[in-house]
Amino acid sequence: MLERGGGISADIMGPDLRVLDGIASWCGGLHGSMSLVDALGSLAAGFGADASVLSRHQKQQDRPRAVAMMDAKSDDAEAVTIRRPFCQDVMGYFFTKARASTVWFLSDHLSDGNWVSTQTLENWRATRDIEEVVVVVLAGSLRQQDYIEFHFARPLEYSEKLELEALVPTLVRSWSGRKTGLVTQAQMDDRMIRHRAAAQEHRLKPEASILGVSNPANLSRAEFRVCVMLSRGLSVKGVTEELSLSEATVRTHLRSIYSKTEVSGMPELMYRILSSENDEAGRLRQTR
C-alpha cells in the first residue's frame, strides 16, 4: 500500500523496521557499542517479545546460566519478572543434542505426547500468561552451547514463525562474530552488580546501634568486646589492660571495626557508639 508521495504505509513498514532496528542493535551490542542487556532488549522488542534470555550451558553443569536477561515489565514492582533461562525446560530431551542454527517452539512441543513440561515452566507461564517460547541454538561445541530465547504473551501467527526461522542464520552468524570475551565480561558484570546489591542490602544503617543485640555491623566477638570497653570510657591502653591484649592486637581490631562501621577513626566511632546508646535509652524511656 502506497501513501501520497509514494511512501510506504507505516502500518506495513512499522513491524519490519522494528525487527531491523532490533537486529542492528543486537549486532552492535555484540561488538561492544552497547551493553549486552540493552542489545538483547532491542532485539526482543523488535520481535515483540515480552521477555528474553541469553544463556550458556557448560556441559559439566546441570543447567544453563543466564548471560543477559530482559523483561518488558522490569520496571513494574508488582510484576514477576524473568529470573532464569527456560531453554532446557522447553527443549527437554533435545536440550544437549540440538545443533546450532536450529529453532524450537514451545507450541510444537505442547502438541507432542512424548514431551513433558516442568513445574517451573508451568508456573512461569501461568504467572505471566506466556503463550509461546522460542529457543534458538546460537552455537554448540563439545564443551558448551549458547541459546537465546524469546517469551511471548500471545500465540505467534504461522507467518511470524516463518519470519523468526528466516532470521535464525543472521542471529547465528552475528553471534559467531561477536567481540572476544563478551560472554565472560557480561557474566563478570552481572556478578559485580549482584555483589554490590548484596553489599548495599547488608550495609550498616546510620541509625543502627553498633552494640545492638542483632550485631548489625557483624563484629567479631573480640571486636564487640573492644567496642563495649570503649563505650565504658576506657582508652585504647585501658582496653589492652582490661582484655589482656597487646596494643597492636587492639589496634588491628580497631581497623577492622572502622571498616565494618564505615567510620574514619576513633572520634567518629565513639560518636556512633555513644549516640546510638543514647537513642536506644531514649526509646526505652518512651516505652515505659
GROMACS .gro file of C-alpha atoms in nm:
model
  288
    1MET     CA    1   0.000   0.000   0.000
    2LEU     CA    2   0.141   0.336  -0.108
    3GLU     CA    3   0.065   0.664   0.061
    4ARG     CA    4   0.062   1.000  -0.110
    5GLY     CA    5   0.401   1.094  -0.241
    6GLY     CA    6   0.498   0.732  -0.299
    7GLY     CA    7   0.583   0.647   0.063
    8ILE     CA    8   0.513   0.304   0.212
    9SER     CA    9   0.246   0.283   0.479
   10ALA     CA   10   0.375   0.282   0.837
   11ASP     CA   11   0.126   0.001   0.906
   12ILE     CA   12   0.334  -0.221   0.681
   13MET     CA   13   0.680  -0.084   0.749
   14GLY     CA   14   0.646  -0.046   1.126
   15PRO     CA   15   0.697  -0.406   1.241
   16ASP     CA   16   0.966  -0.475   0.978
   17LEU     CA   17   1.159  -0.164   1.077
   18ARG     CA   18   1.142  -0.261   1.444
   19VAL     CA   19   1.286  -0.603   1.360
   20LEU     CA   20   1.565  -0.448   1.152
   21ASP     CA   21   1.640  -0.195   1.424
   22GLY     CA   22   1.649  -0.474   1.681
   23ILE     CA   23   1.890  -0.681   1.475
   24ALA     CA   24   2.111  -0.377   1.411
   25SER     CA   25   2.126  -0.305   1.785
   26TRP     CA   26   2.195  -0.672   1.856
   27CYS     CA   27   2.485  -0.681   1.610
   28GLY     CA   28   2.621  -0.355   1.750
   29GLY     CA   29   2.598  -0.484   2.105
   30LEU     CA   30   2.792  -0.797   2.009
   31HIS     CA   31   3.077  -0.567   1.908
   32GLY     CA   32   3.065  -0.350   2.219
   33SER     CA   33   2.863  -0.050   2.102
   34MET     CA   34   2.612  -0.103   2.385
   35SER     CA   35   2.563  -0.337   2.677
   36LEU     CA   36   2.454  -0.692   2.601
   37VAL     CA   37   2.139  -0.639   2.809
   38ASP     CA   38   2.040  -0.333   2.604
   39ALA     CA   39   2.117  -0.514   2.279
   40LEU     CA   40   1.906  -0.810   2.388
   41GLY     CA   41   1.627  -0.575   2.489
   42SER     CA   42   1.625  -0.407   2.147
   43LEU     CA   43   1.621  -0.742   1.969
   44ALA     CA   44   1.338  -0.875   2.185
   45ALA     CA   45   1.139  -0.553   2.138
   46GLY     CA   46   1.186  -0.583   1.762
   47PHE     CA   47   1.030  -0.929   1.771
   48GLY     CA   48   0.755  -0.810   2.004
   49ALA     CA   49   0.867  -1.042   2.284
   50ASP     CA   50   0.772  -0.981   2.646
   51ALA     CA   51   1.093  -1.131   2.787
   52SER     CA   52   1.418  -1.277   2.661
   53VAL     CA   53   1.722  -1.460   2.797
   54LEU     CA   54   2.067  -1.522   2.651
   55SER     CA   55   2.227  -1.821   2.820
   56ARG     CA   56   2.524  -2.055   2.811
   57HIS     CA   57   2.533  -2.419   2.917
   58GLN     CA   58   2.865  -2.573   3.014
   59LYS     CA   59   2.848  -2.950   2.967
   60GLN     CA   60   2.965  -3.018   3.324
   61GLN     CA   61   2.684  -2.803   3.469
   62ASP     CA   62   2.334  -2.929   3.544
   63ARG     CA   63   2.158  -2.627   3.395
   64PRO     CA   64   2.228  -2.324   3.173
   65ARG     CA   65   2.340  -1.994   3.322
   66ALA     CA   66   2.196  -1.661   3.213
   67VAL     CA   67   2.437  -1.427   3.035
   68ALA     CA   68   2.183  -1.146   2.984
   69MET     CA   69   1.811  -1.106   3.054
   70MET     CA   70   1.543  -0.855   2.963
   71ASP     CA   71   1.182  -0.824   3.068
   72ALA     CA   72   0.932  -0.569   2.940
   73LYS     CA   73   0.788  -0.545   3.292
   74SER     CA   74   1.120  -0.495   3.472
   75ASP     CA   75   1.006  -0.152   3.594
   76ASP     CA   76   0.681  -0.289   3.737
   77ALA     CA   77   0.741  -0.352   4.107
   78GLU     CA   78   0.438  -0.581   4.130
   79ALA     CA   79   0.520  -0.796   3.827
   80VAL     CA   80   0.702  -1.129   3.843
   81THR     CA   81   0.993  -1.087   3.604
   82ILE     CA   82   1.205  -1.350   3.435
   83ARG     CA   83   1.494  -1.467   3.654
   84ARG     CA   84   1.640  -1.769   3.475
   85PRO     CA   85   1.665  -1.939   3.135
   86PHE     CA   86   1.386  -2.175   3.029
   87CYS     CA   87   1.553  -2.320   2.720
   88GLN     CA   88   1.619  -2.652   2.895
   89ASP     CA   89   1.257  -2.675   3.012
   90VAL     CA   90   1.128  -2.609   2.660
   91MET     CA   91   1.367  -2.837   2.470
   92GLY     CA   92   1.361  -3.127   2.713
   93TYR     CA   93   1.541  -3.435   2.578
   94PHE     CA   94   1.685  -3.238   2.286
   95PHE     CA   95   1.848  -2.971   2.504
   96THR     CA   96   2.204  -3.104   2.481
   97LYS     CA   97   2.157  -3.276   2.144
   98ALA     CA   98   2.029  -2.990   1.928
   99ARG     CA   99   2.259  -2.848   1.664
  100ALA     CA  100   2.342  -2.482   1.620
  101SER     CA  101   2.110  -2.279   1.395
  102THR     CA  102   1.803  -2.480   1.499
  103VAL     CA  103   1.490  -2.313   1.639
  104TRP     CA  104   1.244  -2.466   1.883
  105PHE     CA  105   0.886  -2.355   1.951
  106LEU     CA  106   0.708  -2.440   2.275
  107SER     CA  107   0.379  -2.463   2.086
  108ASP     CA  108   0.517  -2.753   1.881
  109HIS     CA  109   0.606  -2.943   2.198
  110LEU     CA  110   0.266  -2.883   2.357
  111SER     CA  111   0.109  -3.098   2.087
  112ASP     CA  112   0.371  -3.373   2.130
  113GLY     CA  113   0.251  -3.652   2.358
  114ASN     CA  114   0.608  -3.754   2.440
  115TRP     CA  115   0.709  -3.410   2.567
  116VAL     CA  116   0.674  -3.340   2.939
  117SER     CA  117   0.672  -2.986   3.079
  118THR     CA  118   0.832  -2.882   3.408
  119GLN     CA  119   0.655  -2.728   3.705
  120THR     CA  120   0.887  -2.428   3.689
  121LEU     CA  121   0.792  -2.359   3.329
  122GLU     CA  122   0.421  -2.403   3.401
  123ASN     CA  123   0.442  -2.165   3.699
  124TRP     CA  124   0.615  -1.904   3.484
  125ARG     CA  125   0.362  -1.940   3.203
  126ALA     CA  126   0.068  -1.912   3.442
  127THR     CA  127   0.214  -1.611   3.622
  128ARG     CA  128   0.282  -1.409   3.307
  129ASP     CA  129   0.030  -1.566   3.066
  130ILE     CA  130   0.310  -1.683   2.839
  131GLU     CA  131   0.168  -1.846   2.525
  132GLU     CA  132   0.485  -1.908   2.327
  133VAL     CA  133   0.855  -1.954   2.394
  134VAL     CA  134   1.102  -1.962   2.104
  135VAL     CA  135   1.452  -2.101   2.160
  136VAL     CA  136   1.736  -2.059   1.912
  137VAL     CA  137   2.058  -2.259   1.947
  138LEU     CA  138   2.322  -1.998   1.868
  139ALA     CA  139   2.634  -2.214   1.897
  140GLY     CA  140   2.746  -2.553   2.016
  141SER     CA  141   3.069  -2.737   2.085
  142LEU     CA  142   3.188  -3.033   2.289
  143ARG     CA  143   3.224  -2.805   2.593
  144GLN     CA  144   2.931  -2.566   2.579
  145GLN     CA  145   2.621  -2.443   2.400
  146ASP     CA  146   2.473  -2.093   2.370
  147TYR     CA  147   2.100  -2.020   2.349
  148ILE     CA  148   1.871  -1.724   2.306
  149GLU     CA  149   1.503  -1.747   2.396
  150PHE     CA  150   1.203  -1.519   2.346
  151HIS     CA  151   0.884  -1.529   2.553
  152PHE     CA  152   0.552  -1.407   2.413
  153ALA     CA  153   0.227  -1.341   2.598
  154ARG     CA  154   0.036  -1.426   2.280
  155PRO     CA  155   0.037  -1.707   2.025
  156LEU     CA  156   0.251  -1.645   1.718
  157GLU     CA  157   0.099  -1.648   1.374
  158TYR     CA  158   0.239  -1.900   1.128
  159SER     CA  159   0.388  -1.613   0.927
  160GLU     CA  160   0.566  -1.484   1.239
  161LYS     CA  161   0.719  -1.825   1.300
  162LEU     CA  162   0.844  -1.832   0.941
  163GLU     CA  163   0.995  -1.485   0.985
  164LEU     CA  164   1.177  -1.592   1.302
  165GLU     CA  165   1.307  -1.905   1.132
  166ALA     CA  166   1.431  -1.696   0.840
  167LEU     CA  167   1.626  -1.470   1.076
  168VAL     CA  168   1.798  -1.754   1.264
  169PRO     CA  169   2.103  -1.767   1.029
  170THR     CA  170   2.153  -1.392   1.083
  171LEU     CA  171   2.140  -1.432   1.461
  172VAL     CA  172   2.382  -1.725   1.450
  173ARG     CA  173   2.631  -1.551   1.218
  174SER     CA  174   2.631  -1.234   1.426
  175TRP     CA  175   2.684  -1.438   1.743
  176SER     CA  176   2.978  -1.626   1.592
  177GLY     CA  177   3.141  -1.292   1.503
  178ARG     CA  178   3.092  -1.136   1.845
  179LYS     CA  179   3.365  -0.949   2.030
  180THR     CA  180   3.611  -1.183   2.202
  181GLY     CA  181   3.541  -1.225   2.574
  182LEU     CA  182   3.192  -1.074   2.550
  183VAL     CA  183   3.019  -1.352   2.747
  184THR     CA  184   3.285  -1.364   3.016
  185GLN     CA  185   3.269  -0.986   3.061
  186ALA     CA  186   2.888  -0.990   3.078
  187GLN     CA  187   2.895  -1.262   3.344
  188MET     CA  188   3.156  -1.070   3.544
  189ASP     CA  189   2.947  -0.752   3.521
  190ASP     CA  190   2.639  -0.942   3.640
  191ARG     CA  191   2.826  -1.089   3.938
  192MET     CA  192   2.958  -0.743   4.028
  193ILE     CA  193   2.606  -0.596   4.017
  194ARG     CA  194   2.472  -0.876   4.240
  195HIS     CA  195   2.760  -0.839   4.485
  196ARG     CA  196   2.706  -0.462   4.504
  197ALA     CA  197   2.335  -0.513   4.562
  198ALA     CA  198   2.406  -0.765   4.838
  199ALA     CA  199   2.661  -0.533   4.997
  200GLN     CA  200   2.414  -0.244   4.986
  201GLU     CA  201   2.146  -0.462   5.144
  202HIS     CA  202   2.373  -0.556   5.433
  203ARG     CA  203   2.525  -0.210   5.472
  204LEU     CA  204   2.513  -0.072   5.826
  205LYS     CA  205   2.229   0.178   5.854
  206PRO     CA  206   2.315   0.518   6.009
  207GLU     CA  207   2.058   0.474   6.285
  208ALA     CA  208   2.166   0.119   6.374
  209SER     CA  209   2.318   0.065   6.717
  210ILE     CA  210   2.668  -0.078   6.681
  211LEU     CA  211   2.626  -0.257   7.014
  212GLY     CA  212   2.273  -0.372   6.935
  213VAL     CA  213   2.166  -0.727   7.012
  214SER     CA  214   2.148  -0.812   6.641
  215ASN     CA  215   2.512  -0.702   6.593
  216PRO     CA  216   2.429  -0.507   6.274
  217ALA     CA  217   2.794  -0.433   6.193
  218ASN     CA  218   2.875  -0.807   6.204
  219LEU     CA  219   3.156  -0.755   6.454
  220SER     CA  220   3.357  -1.050   6.577
  221ARG     CA  221   3.337  -1.139   6.945
  222ALA     CA  222   3.672  -0.969   7.013
  223GLU     CA  223   3.572  -0.656   6.817
  224PHE     CA  224   3.242  -0.637   7.002
  225ARG     CA  225   3.422  -0.655   7.339
  226VAL     CA  226   3.655  -0.373   7.231
  227CYS     CA  227   3.354  -0.154   7.147
  228VAL     CA  228   3.191  -0.237   7.481
  229MET     CA  229   3.508  -0.131   7.665
  230LEU     CA  230   3.525   0.192   7.465
  231SER     CA  231   3.160   0.266   7.545
  232ARG     CA  232   3.252   0.245   7.915
  233GLY     CA  233   3.505   0.523   7.870
  234LEU     CA  234   3.825   0.318   7.852
  235SER     CA  235   4.114   0.437   7.639
  236VAL     CA  236   4.299   0.209   7.397
  237LYS     CA  237   4.552   0.142   7.672
  238GLY     CA  238   4.270   0.069   7.915
  239VAL     CA  239   4.118  -0.178   7.669
  240THR     CA  240   4.450  -0.360   7.630
  241GLU     CA  241   4.478  -0.398   8.007
  242GLU     CA  242   4.114  -0.496   8.059
  243LEU     CA  243   4.120  -0.762   7.786
  244SER     CA  244   4.483  -0.870   7.841
  245LEU     CA  245   4.570  -0.798   7.479
  246SER     CA  246   4.868  -0.624   7.321
  247GLU     CA  247   4.818  -0.272   7.191
  248ALA     CA  248   4.899  -0.394   6.838
  249THR     CA  249   4.618  -0.652   6.859
  250VAL     CA  250   4.368  -0.393   6.983
  251ARG     CA  251   4.461  -0.154   6.702
  252THR     CA  252   4.417  -0.437   6.450
  253HIS     CA  253   4.068  -0.492   6.590
  254LEU     CA  254   4.002  -0.118   6.566
  255ARG     CA  255   4.098  -0.105   6.198
  256SER     CA  256   3.852  -0.384   6.129
  257ILE     CA  257   3.583  -0.208   6.336
  258TYR     CA  258   3.639   0.118   6.144
  259SER     CA  259   3.587  -0.068   5.817
  260LYS     CA  260   3.275  -0.255   5.928
  261THR     CA  261   3.111   0.050   6.085
  262GLU     CA  262   3.220   0.280   5.799
  263VAL     CA  263   3.382   0.541   6.022
  264SER     CA  264   3.705   0.732   5.966
  265GLY     CA  265   3.861   0.684   6.309
  266MET     CA  266   3.822   0.680   6.686
  267PRO     CA  267   3.632   1.012   6.728
  268GLU     CA  268   3.367   0.910   6.476
  269LEU     CA  269   3.346   0.560   6.621
  270MET     CA  270   3.288   0.694   6.972
  271TYR     CA  271   3.022   0.929   6.840
  272ARG     CA  272   2.843   0.639   6.670
  273ILE     CA  273   2.862   0.420   6.981
  274LEU     CA  274   2.750   0.684   7.229
  275SER     CA  275   2.483   0.845   7.011
  276SER     CA  276   2.325   0.510   6.930
  277GLU     CA  277   2.327   0.419   7.300
  278ASN     CA  278   2.156   0.749   7.385
  279ASP     CA  279   1.897   0.691   7.112
  280GLU     CA  280   1.828   0.343   7.246
  281ALA     CA  281   1.794   0.473   7.601
  282GLY     CA  282   1.551   0.738   7.480
  283ARG     CA  283   1.336   0.480   7.304
  284LEU     CA  284   1.328   0.264   7.618
  285ARG     CA  285   1.214   0.560   7.831
  286GLN     CA  286   0.934   0.635   7.584
  287THR     CA  287   0.803   0.279   7.606
  288ARG     CA  288   0.780   0.279   7.985
   0.00000   0.00000   0.00000
